[in-house]
């Protein structure tokens, strides 16, 4: 994989992120009403003094292009604006909450891919067997269940029937000053339900996809060649089939990242998980636009980064694409 | 030397029997669909949901916002509120019967908006190629970067929540996939002989796009449209759950959202509306899968 | 002398959506050490199924070996333990496939794919296997073999890929080499090179070759003996020269007429009119009757049996009755 390709891909990513910044800017201006009031937040009951300061800071009395330049300049310096509701810079709000979200999203992603591929591979061994039927039904159900409702059902189940997992928050109050290892385990304990809730939807999709992908690969000529060499079923599965079947799964995993963030937003709200999804929900209820826009910007940038990483790893995994 | 076509499966070799009973594709698709048990189950469930939403009020009156009984009345205990009441004492059944209308309306109109934007942009990109394709695909990629639910939330909050805003917001975040699918179909079909033939007899571009290519691209697009309805329903439910739906209209998502804080006191007000959403999306996706099997026979068995 | 490979009365059935069809019916063939047996026929005549049966690679289900035996050095492969078949595949019996484009695993290096075959059947470490792979690539006439060993299949031309396949197949000096249309996907000039290579390798390794082809030209170039198949049965069998010079079955004659001869007066390409009937529509009569100029009522009613009437065994009522 050439350096110039990586640079081109990065440059394109920067362009996309710049696009998000411009979109944010336009949305605030397009919203009905005085942008200064919009920025201050409709629920804030902003004083004329604050509004004047906002007009000054954002250059709202100047031409639109100047306003855009000021806005982009601010974002470049890491200044996503000031949340008037939380009375804190948006960038600091996001920095405080990004950790739990990354933990939740990555855990759900890894969980859903591992379990999904496992189920899919098992189902592909007998395309008409009971495991295949289970995967198909499970995939359709998993796709149709609203993720926030899954969370609520799990909370009801684990709160009253089998209270073995905590149902809200990220750590127990009484363990806040415990040693690091204990706190880590406590967070993992709290992570179980939210991560599983978020994983279920995608797990079902990965299971279905990897089943189809494995069936496709197992019927291919090179698998027959591997059999003709006298390879064991195990070697054929792991050495020959899985690597090829993983390629479409990798593509989908990259494309799902944005959806995963959307899902995390609902899951964080249901489980009171202190991440940026919960932050978005809180700020939307308060019409705290700088924060909402900051979260939108940040989440989109995360998707861009995830897409670039997927693209690069795809090219690394598929030798046919390497030198293009 | 003229070689016979390569064929490895013994039973598939040149089959004159299939040539004798030529069937129109639509008929064959219908025959396949009408034998597909899960798909028929989907039709049945969706019909049930639609009938309850359209005509339920005739048999079971009642304002879903009205407080009719004591709060937290469990289901199957009181004949006048069969599925119990919520934290305010509002009738769950009345909510279920009226709460489907906004969800289904928004779902269907959002899917329509998605298909219109997606097919328009996708067909232009696929048909014209070159800089048109390049530009439109960059725009598509840009919209795919935005986390859909978050972006829809922003749109709905900025432009005050109403059924229309919600439908448009969902449409605006969902079209990229349809555009990509349409483009891929157009890229494939425009190289086929009958399109060249249409061009050779001097058909205009617009005619080729609408009358020649689009009908042939229809099968995957129909399947995609069906599945988009399911996605849009889930979207609307999510937005209403977060309290971003139209506050004056009772919907399934709103019922769950409103009763969420009391879910540990009463399981039923959050459980039944969720089941309703699930059954609707489940039915739609069963139909979608059935259509896929019927319309794209090559993919059968996947 | 007992033959190296003896197929006796083999019957293979497939479950299809038209019900159970018989893909091979009373097929008996034998292959002596070091010789080349050509199996010739159009698509769907059962020659590839014959090849896969020998390899134990009939997909089961839907396929099933319903009767008969395949003896390698007297050991029956039908009903042998899967582990035993695996240890024979690639070492004693190896196969070259028709499509070099798709028969190599796209995500593995060519050298590694050959080394895998070596390591499966010989007690060598991976470094030694890699060196052997390079030697084998050199042996099959690939220039700069050390570099090519590190290439992925898509980086090689079709002819080169087929050489890689051959290197892989002969890596363990098999006693029987099954070549299923090894040159069909290649250019005419490359075809000749591959045939030369196969002849050379045969002398080198001493393998017997079962050559599956639709091309009578390939038979005249390669085969010592030939079996002509039609609709799952052997219809004519004998020494290659004898069959080519004194073809008796109308189908064999048709195939021979298809060879484009230089200097033949009419430049048209000939072909046998009609197609192989689908197996589920085969009746009681001779399967070729619908395409045969000599067919009479008996041909439609009764299956002819392979019997020697004049030069060599042939299954044809018209030959038996001296009508042709």
Short mmCIF file of N, CA, C and O in Angstrom, two decimals, chain C residues 160-237:
data_model
loop_
_atom_site.label_atom_id
_atom_site.label_comp_id
_atom_site.label_asym_id
_atom_site.label_seq_id
_atom_site.Cartn_x
_atom_site.Cartn_y
_atom_site.Cartn_z
N UNK C 160 0.66 -18.83 -16.37
CA UNK C 160 1.53 -18.93 -15.19
C UNK C 160 0.79 -19.55 -14.03
O UNK C 160 1.30 -20.39 -13.29
N UNK C 161 -0.48 -19.12 -13.86
CA UNK C 161 -1.27 -19.67 -12.76
C UNK C 161 -1.47 -21.16 -12.94
O UNK C 161 -1.41 -21.92 -11.97
N UNK C 162 -1.69 -21.58 -14.20
CA UNK C 162 -1.90 -23.01 -14.42
C UNK C 162 -0.61 -23.76 -14.12
O UNK C 162 -0.63 -24.87 -13.59
N UNK C 163 0.53 -23.14 -14.40
CA UNK C 163 1.80 -23.77 -14.04
C UNK C 163 1.92 -23.90 -12.52
O UNK C 163 2.43 -24.91 -12.01
N UNK C 164 1.44 -22.87 -11.80
CA UNK C 164 1.46 -22.95 -10.33
C UNK C 164 0.59 -24.12 -9.87
O UNK C 164 0.97 -24.91 -9.00
N UNK C 165 -0.60 -24.26 -10.51
CA UNK C 165 -1.49 -25.36 -10.16
C UNK C 165 -0.79 -26.71 -10.40
O UNK C 165 -0.92 -27.64 -9.60
N UNK C 166 -0.09 -26.79 -11.53
CA UNK C 166 0.59 -28.05 -11.85
C UNK C 166 1.69 -28.32 -10.83
O UNK C 166 1.83 -29.44 -10.32
N UNK C 167 2.45 -27.27 -10.48
CA UNK C 167 3.50 -27.42 -9.48
C UNK C 167 2.92 -27.93 -8.18
O UNK C 167 3.46 -28.82 -7.53
N UNK C 168 1.74 -27.38 -7.81
CA UNK C 168 1.08 -27.79 -6.58
C UNK C 168 0.66 -29.25 -6.67
O UNK C 168 0.87 -30.03 -5.74
N UNK C 169 0.11 -29.63 -7.83
CA UNK C 169 -0.41 -30.98 -7.99
C UNK C 169 0.70 -32.02 -7.98
O UNK C 169 0.53 -33.11 -7.45
N UNK C 170 1.88 -31.70 -8.56
CA UNK C 170 2.93 -32.72 -8.65
C UNK C 170 3.88 -32.65 -7.46
O UNK C 170 4.85 -33.39 -7.40
N UNK C 171 3.58 -31.74 -6.50
CA UNK C 171 4.53 -31.50 -5.42
C UNK C 171 4.83 -32.76 -4.61
O UNK C 171 5.90 -32.91 -4.07
N UNK C 172 3.89 -33.67 -4.53
CA UNK C 172 4.13 -34.88 -3.74
C UNK C 172 4.27 -36.10 -4.63
O UNK C 172 4.01 -37.22 -4.19
N UNK C 173 4.65 -35.87 -5.90
CA UNK C 173 4.87 -36.95 -6.87
C UNK C 173 3.70 -37.94 -6.85
O UNK C 173 3.85 -39.11 -6.46
N UNK C 174 2.52 -37.49 -7.27
CA UNK C 174 1.33 -38.36 -7.22
C UNK C 174 1.44 -39.51 -8.22
O UNK C 174 2.14 -39.41 -9.22
N UNK C 175 0.75 -40.60 -7.90
CA UNK C 175 0.71 -41.73 -8.83
C UNK C 175 -0.30 -41.46 -9.92
O UNK C 175 -0.14 -41.86 -11.06
N UNK C 176 -1.40 -40.76 -9.54
CA UNK C 176 -2.44 -40.43 -10.51
C UNK C 176 -2.62 -38.92 -10.51
O UNK C 176 -2.79 -38.31 -9.46
N UNK C 177 -2.56 -38.33 -11.70
CA UNK C 177 -2.78 -36.90 -11.83
C UNK C 177 -4.06 -36.69 -12.64
O UNK C 177 -4.14 -37.12 -13.79
N UNK C 178 -5.06 -36.12 -12.01
CA UNK C 178 -6.32 -35.87 -12.71
C UNK C 178 -6.27 -34.44 -13.25
O UNK C 178 -6.08 -33.49 -12.50
N UNK C 179 -6.37 -34.32 -14.57
CA UNK C 179 -6.32 -32.98 -15.17
C UNK C 179 -7.67 -32.68 -15.80
O UNK C 179 -8.03 -33.27 -16.82
N UNK C 180 -8.45 -31.80 -15.17
CA UNK C 180 -9.80 -31.50 -15.66
C UNK C 180 -9.76 -30.28 -16.56
O UNK C 180 -9.65 -29.16 -16.07
N UNK C 181 -9.82 -30.49 -17.85
CA UNK C 181 -9.76 -29.41 -18.83
C UNK C 181 -8.64 -28.42 -18.50
O UNK C 181 -8.88 -27.22 -18.33
N UNK C 182 -7.41 -28.91 -18.41
CA UNK C 182 -6.36 -28.02 -17.88
C UNK C 182 -6.04 -26.84 -18.79
O UNK C 182 -5.40 -25.90 -18.33
N UNK C 183 -6.48 -26.88 -20.02
CA UNK C 183 -6.07 -25.80 -20.93
C UNK C 183 -7.24 -25.02 -21.50
O UNK C 183 -7.05 -24.11 -22.30
N UNK C 184 -8.46 -25.37 -21.09
CA UNK C 184 -9.64 -24.76 -21.71
C UNK C 184 -9.67 -23.25 -21.55
O UNK C 184 -10.08 -22.52 -22.44
N UNK C 185 -9.20 -22.76 -20.37
CA UNK C 185 -9.32 -21.33 -20.11
C UNK C 185 -8.13 -20.55 -20.67
O UNK C 185 -8.02 -19.36 -20.43
N UNK C 186 -7.24 -21.24 -21.40
CA UNK C 186 -5.99 -20.58 -21.80
C UNK C 186 -5.93 -20.32 -23.30
O UNK C 186 -6.66 -20.92 -24.09
N UNK C 187 -5.03 -19.42 -23.69
CA UNK C 187 -4.80 -19.15 -25.11
C UNK C 187 -4.26 -20.39 -25.81
O UNK C 187 -3.63 -21.24 -25.19
N UNK C 188 -4.46 -20.45 -27.11
CA UNK C 188 -4.06 -21.63 -27.87
C UNK C 188 -2.55 -21.89 -27.74
O UNK C 188 -2.13 -23.03 -27.51
N UNK C 189 -1.73 -20.85 -27.86
CA UNK C 189 -0.28 -21.05 -27.78
C UNK C 189 0.10 -21.56 -26.40
O UNK C 189 0.95 -22.45 -26.27
N UNK C 190 -0.55 -21.02 -25.38
CA UNK C 190 -0.25 -21.44 -24.01
C UNK C 190 -0.71 -22.89 -23.80
O UNK C 190 -0.05 -23.67 -23.13
N UNK C 191 -1.83 -23.26 -24.45
CA UNK C 191 -2.33 -24.63 -24.35
C UNK C 191 -1.26 -25.63 -24.72
O UNK C 191 -1.00 -26.58 -23.99
N UNK C 192 -0.59 -25.39 -25.85
CA UNK C 192 0.43 -26.31 -26.32
C UNK C 192 1.56 -26.41 -25.29
O UNK C 192 2.05 -27.50 -24.99
N UNK C 193 1.95 -25.27 -24.72
CA UNK C 193 3.02 -25.27 -23.71
C UNK C 193 2.64 -26.11 -22.51
O UNK C 193 3.45 -26.88 -21.98
N UNK C 194 1.39 -25.97 -22.09
CA UNK C 194 0.95 -26.70 -20.90
C UNK C 194 0.92 -28.21 -21.18
O UNK C 194 1.35 -29.01 -20.36
N UNK C 195 0.47 -28.59 -22.39
CA UNK C 195 0.49 -30.02 -22.75
C UNK C 195 1.91 -30.54 -22.74
O UNK C 195 2.19 -31.64 -22.23
N UNK C 196 2.84 -29.76 -23.32
CA UNK C 196 4.24 -30.18 -23.31
C UNK C 196 4.73 -30.39 -21.89
O UNK C 196 5.39 -31.39 -21.57
N UNK C 197 4.36 -29.43 -21.03
CA UNK C 197 4.80 -29.50 -19.64
C UNK C 197 4.24 -30.75 -18.97
O UNK C 197 4.95 -31.47 -18.28
N UNK C 198 2.95 -31.04 -19.23
CA UNK C 198 2.33 -32.21 -18.62
C UNK C 198 3.04 -33.48 -19.07
O UNK C 198 3.31 -34.38 -18.27
N UNK C 199 3.36 -33.56 -20.38
CA UNK C 199 4.07 -34.73 -20.90
C UNK C 199 5.41 -34.90 -20.21
O UNK C 199 5.80 -36.01 -19.81
N UNK C 200 6.11 -33.78 -20.07
CA UNK C 200 7.43 -33.78 -19.44
C UNK C 200 7.33 -34.25 -17.99
O UNK C 200 8.08 -35.12 -17.56
N UNK C 201 6.38 -33.63 -17.27
CA UNK C 201 6.18 -33.96 -15.86
C UNK C 201 5.85 -35.43 -15.70
O UNK C 201 6.32 -36.10 -14.79
N UNK C 202 5.05 -35.95 -16.65
CA UNK C 202 4.65 -37.34 -16.57
C UNK C 202 5.87 -38.26 -16.66
O UNK C 202 6.00 -39.20 -15.88
N UNK C 203 6.76 -37.93 -17.60
CA UNK C 203 7.99 -38.74 -17.71
C UNK C 203 8.81 -38.64 -16.44
O UNK C 203 9.35 -39.61 -15.93
N UNK C 204 8.87 -37.41 -15.94
CA UNK C 204 9.65 -37.09 -14.74
C UNK C 204 9.19 -37.83 -13.50
O UNK C 204 9.95 -38.48 -12.81
N UNK C 205 7.91 -37.67 -13.22
CA UNK C 205 7.34 -38.16 -11.98
C UNK C 205 6.83 -39.57 -12.13
O UNK C 205 6.66 -40.29 -11.16
N UNK C 206 6.54 -39.96 -13.36
CA UNK C 206 6.00 -41.29 -13.61
C UNK C 206 4.53 -41.40 -13.27
O UNK C 206 4.04 -42.48 -12.98
N UNK C 207 3.83 -40.27 -13.26
CA UNK C 207 2.42 -40.31 -12.90
C UNK C 207 1.57 -40.78 -14.08
O UNK C 207 1.92 -40.55 -15.24
N UNK C 208 0.48 -41.43 -13.75
CA UNK C 208 -0.53 -41.70 -14.77
C UNK C 208 -1.47 -40.51 -14.80
O UNK C 208 -1.79 -39.95 -13.76
N UNK C 209 -1.89 -40.11 -16.02
CA UNK C 209 -2.75 -38.93 -16.12
C UNK C 209 -4.14 -39.32 -16.57
O UNK C 209 -4.32 -40.07 -17.53
N UNK C 210 -5.13 -38.82 -15.84
CA UNK C 210 -6.51 -38.94 -16.27
C UNK C 210 -6.89 -37.57 -16.84
O UNK C 210 -7.07 -36.62 -16.09
N UNK C 211 -6.92 -37.48 -18.16
CA UNK C 211 -7.13 -36.18 -18.80
C UNK C 211 -8.59 -36.02 -19.20
O UNK C 211 -9.11 -36.77 -20.01
N UNK C 212 -9.24 -35.04 -18.58
CA UNK C 212 -10.64 -34.77 -18.88
C UNK C 212 -10.69 -33.63 -19.89
O UNK C 212 -10.10 -32.58 -19.66
N UNK C 213 -11.35 -33.85 -21.01
CA UNK C 213 -11.37 -32.77 -22.01
C UNK C 213 -12.59 -32.90 -22.92
O UNK C 213 -13.23 -33.95 -22.98
N UNK C 214 -12.94 -31.81 -23.60
CA UNK C 214 -13.99 -31.89 -24.60
C UNK C 214 -13.36 -31.85 -25.99
O UNK C 214 -14.05 -31.81 -26.99
N UNK C 215 -12.02 -31.83 -26.01
CA UNK C 215 -11.29 -31.47 -27.22
C UNK C 215 -10.58 -32.71 -27.77
O UNK C 215 -9.61 -33.20 -27.19
N UNK C 216 -11.05 -33.24 -28.88
CA UNK C 216 -10.44 -34.41 -29.50
C UNK C 216 -9.00 -34.11 -29.90
O UNK C 216 -8.16 -35.00 -29.96
N UNK C 217 -8.72 -32.84 -30.17
CA UNK C 217 -7.35 -32.44 -30.52
C UNK C 217 -6.41 -32.73 -29.36
O UNK C 217 -5.32 -33.27 -29.55
N UNK C 218 -6.85 -32.41 -28.15
CA UNK C 218 -6.03 -32.66 -26.97
C UNK C 218 -5.80 -34.15 -26.79
O UNK C 218 -4.72 -34.59 -26.42
N UNK C 219 -6.85 -34.96 -27.11
CA UNK C 219 -6.73 -36.42 -26.99
C UNK C 219 -5.63 -36.92 -27.91
O UNK C 219 -4.75 -37.69 -27.52
N UNK C 220 -5.65 -36.46 -29.18
CA UNK C 220 -4.68 -36.97 -30.14
C UNK C 220 -3.27 -36.58 -29.72
O UNK C 220 -2.31 -37.29 -30.00
N UNK C 221 -3.14 -35.46 -29.02
CA UNK C 221 -1.82 -35.01 -28.61
C UNK C 221 -1.32 -35.73 -27.37
O UNK C 221 -0.14 -35.96 -27.22
N UNK C 222 -2.22 -36.02 -26.44
CA UNK C 222 -1.80 -36.47 -25.12
C UNK C 222 -2.08 -37.94 -24.79
O UNK C 222 -1.31 -38.56 -24.08
N UNK C 223 -3.21 -38.46 -25.25
CA UNK C 223 -3.73 -39.68 -24.63
C UNK C 223 -3.18 -40.96 -25.27
O UNK C 223 -2.95 -41.02 -26.48
N UNK C 224 -2.96 -41.98 -24.42
CA UNK C 224 -2.66 -43.32 -24.91
C UNK C 224 -3.96 -44.04 -25.23
O UNK C 224 -4.08 -44.71 -26.24
N UNK C 225 -4.89 -43.91 -24.30
CA UNK C 225 -6.19 -44.52 -24.51
C UNK C 225 -7.26 -43.47 -24.29
O UNK C 225 -7.00 -42.43 -23.69
N UNK C 226 -8.48 -43.76 -24.76
CA UNK C 226 -9.52 -42.75 -24.65
C UNK C 226 -10.86 -43.41 -24.31
O UNK C 226 -11.12 -44.55 -24.72
N UNK C 227 -11.65 -42.71 -23.49
CA UNK C 227 -13.01 -43.15 -23.23
C UNK C 227 -13.92 -41.98 -23.59
O UNK C 227 -13.70 -40.86 -23.13
N UNK C 228 -14.92 -42.24 -24.45
CA UNK C 228 -15.84 -41.19 -24.83
C UNK C 228 -17.08 -41.32 -23.96
O UNK C 228 -17.64 -42.41 -23.82
N UNK C 229 -17.48 -40.20 -23.32
CA UNK C 229 -18.65 -40.26 -22.44
C UNK C 229 -19.79 -39.44 -23.01
O UNK C 229 -19.58 -38.41 -23.65
N UNK C 230 -20.99 -39.95 -22.77
CA UNK C 230 -22.18 -39.18 -23.15
C UNK C 230 -23.27 -39.42 -22.13
O UNK C 230 -23.59 -40.58 -21.82
N UNK C 231 -23.82 -38.34 -21.60
CA UNK C 231 -24.93 -38.41 -20.64
C UNK C 231 -24.67 -39.40 -19.52
O UNK C 231 -25.53 -40.20 -19.16
N UNK C 232 -23.45 -39.37 -18.98
CA UNK C 232 -23.16 -40.17 -17.81
C UNK C 232 -22.73 -41.60 -18.07
O UNK C 232 -22.55 -42.36 -17.14
N UNK C 233 -22.57 -41.96 -19.35
CA UNK C 233 -22.13 -43.32 -19.67
C UNK C 233 -20.94 -43.27 -20.61
O UNK C 233 -20.79 -42.33 -21.38
N UNK C 234 -20.14 -44.35 -20.56
CA UNK C 234 -19.06 -44.49 -21.54
C UNK C 234 -19.67 -45.09 -22.80
O UNK C 234 -20.31 -46.12 -22.74
N UNK C 235 -19.49 -44.41 -23.95
CA UNK C 235 -20.11 -44.93 -25.17
C UNK C 235 -19.12 -45.54 -26.13
O UNK C 235 -19.48 -46.27 -27.05
N UNK C 236 -17.82 -45.23 -25.92
CA UNK C 236 -16.82 -45.84 -26.80
C UNK C 236 -15.49 -45.76 -26.07
O UNK C 236 -15.21 -44.79 -25.36
N UNK C 237 -14.67 -46.79 -26.24
CA UNK C 237 -13.45 -46.86 -25.46
C UNK C 237 -12.41 -47.62 -26.24
O UNK C 237 -12.73 -48.59 -26.92
#
